[in-house]
Amino acid sequence: MGILSFLSLPLCAAAASATPRCIVDAKGLNNKISILTVEKYYSRRLILQFMSINQILCHVTPSLAKPIMDMNEPQVIRTLKLANGVRVQDVIEGEGPEARGGDLVEFNCVCRRANGYFVFSTVDQFSGESNPIILPLDEDEMILGLKQVLTGMRIGGKRRALIPPSVGYVNENLKPIPEEFGPRRSLLSHAQEPLVFEVQLLKILSTPQQSENN
């Protein structure tokens, strides 16, 4: 409010420090000001400008004086780097027991090149229909990098991972791989470069202990 108190002063008082030639003729018992002569004249435009600025500040300043509400910091997604070069980010944690090596799991995935170029997906980007993959967490059937990404996930969880070629499609028999010729050829043509996988664990269908009991 310091600014407002200054701006609400009479023009002669505001200009006193610059031009102290303000002549006042005081009369009466209460020493009231009867005549006020300011030798420095102000243009009508300047006075109107001054009044409009003062009025704007009267409306703006109370809102500026309100306390600023605390803002929640955005969630930081941390990246875990494994010894073999796989980089993993937990997007959604999921619930329930964790998937372990040897478990038969059902999951959706999207595969892209490191530059973001789309390779293949189990979810149709137009209809939203999905064709989930069912595989055991076994490096003899699944690329090692993806097995490591899925291991430890909970149902409903989502992870994003950068998988280097050394733990990716080291041979053409490893999965997941599209059944369609075009996406399959595209995937194998980029098998010697890092690939980005986004995976969501849908179900844990069986564990090694359950298989032994059956």
XYZ file of C-alpha atoms in Angstrom:
214
model
C 0.000 0.000 0.000
C 3.066 2.263 0.085
C 2.697 2.933 -3.614
C -0.963 3.853 -3.246
C -0.368 6.294 -0.401
C 2.236 8.057 -2.477
C 0.045 8.200 -5.601
C -2.963 9.527 -3.652
C -1.126 12.691 -2.520
C -2.121 16.093 -4.083
C -0.133 16.973 -7.141
C 1.745 19.757 -5.421
C 2.876 17.454 -2.619
C 4.097 14.865 -5.083
C 6.036 17.519 -6.939
C 7.418 19.283 -3.845
C 10.765 17.516 -3.935
C 11.339 18.550 -7.548
C 9.789 22.076 -7.528
C 9.225 23.394 -4.007
C 7.438 26.527 -5.248
C 4.039 25.816 -3.812
C 2.512 29.021 -2.391
C -0.197 28.532 0.224
C -2.273 31.299 1.733
C -3.803 29.967 4.954
C -6.812 31.698 6.518
C -9.268 30.963 9.295
C -9.040 29.574 12.803
C -8.548 25.990 11.670
C -5.722 27.102 9.418
C -7.477 25.511 6.446
C -6.073 25.939 2.986
C -8.155 28.432 1.093
C -5.950 29.215 -1.844
C -3.558 26.797 -3.490
C -1.440 28.056 -6.333
C 0.932 25.717 -8.134
C 3.372 27.527 -10.337
C 4.172 24.367 -12.305
C 1.283 23.604 -14.594
C 0.330 20.113 -15.650
C -1.384 19.233 -18.919
C -4.866 17.737 -18.855
C -3.571 14.611 -20.567
C -0.948 14.064 -17.851
C -3.527 14.458 -15.066
C -5.928 11.990 -16.705
C -3.072 9.571 -17.203
C -2.141 9.884 -13.532
C -5.721 9.294 -12.383
C -6.194 6.219 -14.556
C -2.957 4.637 -13.326
C -3.921 5.277 -9.701
C -7.349 3.696 -10.287
C -5.823 0.603 -11.932
C -3.390 0.110 -9.062
C -6.241 0.341 -6.552
C -7.848 -2.684 -8.183
C -4.703 -4.641 -8.911
C -2.754 -4.242 -5.699
C -5.173 -6.159 -3.397
C -4.987 -9.179 -5.686
C -1.218 -9.001 -5.701
C -1.230 -8.927 -1.917
C -2.959 -12.324 -1.681
C -0.709 -15.191 -0.556
C 0.569 -17.378 -3.375
C -0.808 -20.919 -3.218
C 1.688 -23.741 -2.887
C 2.204 -25.682 -6.098
C 2.815 -29.395 -6.048
C 6.075 -30.390 -7.653
C 5.688 -32.614 -10.741
C 6.399 -36.277 -10.228
C 9.942 -37.127 -11.225
C 10.375 -40.395 -13.125
C 13.792 -41.780 -12.200
C 15.861 -43.922 -14.538
C 17.581 -47.090 -13.354
C 20.587 -48.180 -15.386
C 21.436 -51.876 -15.290
C 24.953 -53.259 -15.662
C 24.298 -54.461 -19.239
C 23.193 -50.987 -20.390
C 19.412 -51.371 -20.085
C 17.772 -48.173 -18.815
C 14.415 -48.612 -17.044
C 11.809 -46.068 -15.926
C 8.845 -46.962 -13.702
C 5.798 -45.081 -15.022
C 3.092 -46.879 -12.983
C 3.956 -49.200 -10.105
C 1.052 -51.654 -10.342
C -0.385 -53.897 -7.616
C -0.091 -57.430 -6.354
C 2.817 -59.880 -6.483
C 5.891 -59.229 -8.592
C 6.657 -61.173 -11.771
C 9.671 -63.463 -11.396
C 11.947 -65.341 -13.742
C 10.146 -68.295 -15.298
C 6.651 -66.854 -14.768
C 4.238 -66.988 -17.678
C 3.082 -63.400 -18.189
C 0.664 -61.500 -20.413
C 1.609 -57.991 -21.444
C 1.166 -55.233 -24.019
C 4.110 -53.425 -25.532
C 5.049 -50.675 -27.953
C 8.443 -50.755 -29.651
C 10.164 -47.694 -31.113
C 13.598 -46.780 -32.313
C 15.670 -44.518 -30.068
C 14.747 -41.533 -32.265
C 11.029 -42.176 -31.649
C 10.311 -43.905 -34.959
C 7.464 -46.417 -34.523
C 8.321 -50.090 -35.131
C 5.416 -52.204 -33.809
C 2.756 -52.328 -31.107
C 0.330 -54.855 -29.637
C -2.269 -52.083 -29.269
C -3.978 -50.636 -32.331
C -3.463 -46.878 -32.213
C -6.795 -46.180 -33.973
C -9.261 -48.666 -32.485
C -7.508 -49.207 -29.147
C -7.890 -52.966 -29.522
C -4.995 -54.988 -28.182
C -3.457 -58.340 -28.955
C -1.419 -59.033 -25.812
C 1.694 -61.197 -25.834
C 1.940 -64.295 -23.635
C 5.496 -65.425 -22.948
C 7.519 -66.975 -20.129
C 10.148 -64.802 -18.535
C 12.921 -66.886 -20.043
C 15.845 -65.512 -22.062
C 15.688 -68.561 -24.351
C 12.336 -67.308 -25.678
C 12.316 -63.597 -24.878
C 14.996 -60.988 -25.516
C 17.049 -60.675 -22.355
C 16.601 -56.928 -22.000
C 12.807 -57.179 -22.015
C 12.871 -60.101 -19.573
C 14.802 -57.899 -17.150
C 12.300 -55.069 -17.640
C 9.272 -57.290 -16.924
C 10.883 -59.020 -13.943
C 9.798 -57.278 -10.762
C 6.744 -55.623 -12.320
C 3.315 -55.865 -10.706
C -0.018 -56.305 -12.480
C -1.147 -53.041 -14.029
C 2.365 -51.631 -13.857
C 3.972 -49.763 -16.743
C 7.631 -49.369 -17.570
C 9.630 -47.651 -20.282
C 13.050 -49.010 -21.203
C 15.927 -48.440 -23.596
C 17.334 -51.836 -24.597
C 20.736 -51.994 -26.322
C 21.224 -54.532 -29.155
C 23.564 -56.686 -27.059
C 20.564 -57.806 -24.937
C 17.970 -57.383 -27.684
C 17.312 -59.375 -30.847
C 20.624 -61.236 -30.981
C 18.864 -63.870 -33.114
C 15.617 -63.986 -35.093
C 14.016 -66.661 -32.897
C 13.646 -64.407 -29.885
C 10.345 -62.739 -29.074
C 8.309 -60.579 -28.985
C 8.194 -60.225 -32.740
C 5.274 -59.200 -34.967
C 3.547 -61.852 -37.038
C 2.935 -59.466 -39.948
C 5.644 -59.366 -42.591
C 6.041 -55.570 -42.715
C 6.475 -54.905 -38.992
C 8.660 -58.008 -38.638
C 10.989 -56.844 -41.409
C 11.096 -53.337 -39.929
C 11.984 -54.714 -36.488
C 14.755 -57.007 -37.748
C 16.211 -54.227 -39.888
C 16.704 -52.162 -36.724
C 17.810 -55.047 -34.503
C 21.385 -53.749 -34.377
C 20.436 -50.463 -32.723
C 18.952 -49.545 -29.316
C 15.188 -49.976 -29.091
C 12.704 -48.338 -26.740
C 9.998 -50.558 -25.236
C 6.940 -49.384 -23.326
C 5.346 -52.354 -21.564
C 2.297 -52.910 -19.367
C 1.966 -56.108 -17.366
C -1.605 -57.401 -17.597
C -1.508 -60.804 -15.900
C 0.772 -63.334 -14.259
C -0.736 -66.547 -15.624
C 1.442 -69.068 -13.816
C 4.609 -69.380 -11.806
C 7.227 -72.165 -11.841
C 5.804 -73.469 -8.539
C 2.299 -73.685 -10.002
C 3.618 -75.539 -13.058
C 5.369 -78.108 -10.829
C 2.195 -78.667 -8.795
C 0.196 -79.307 -11.954
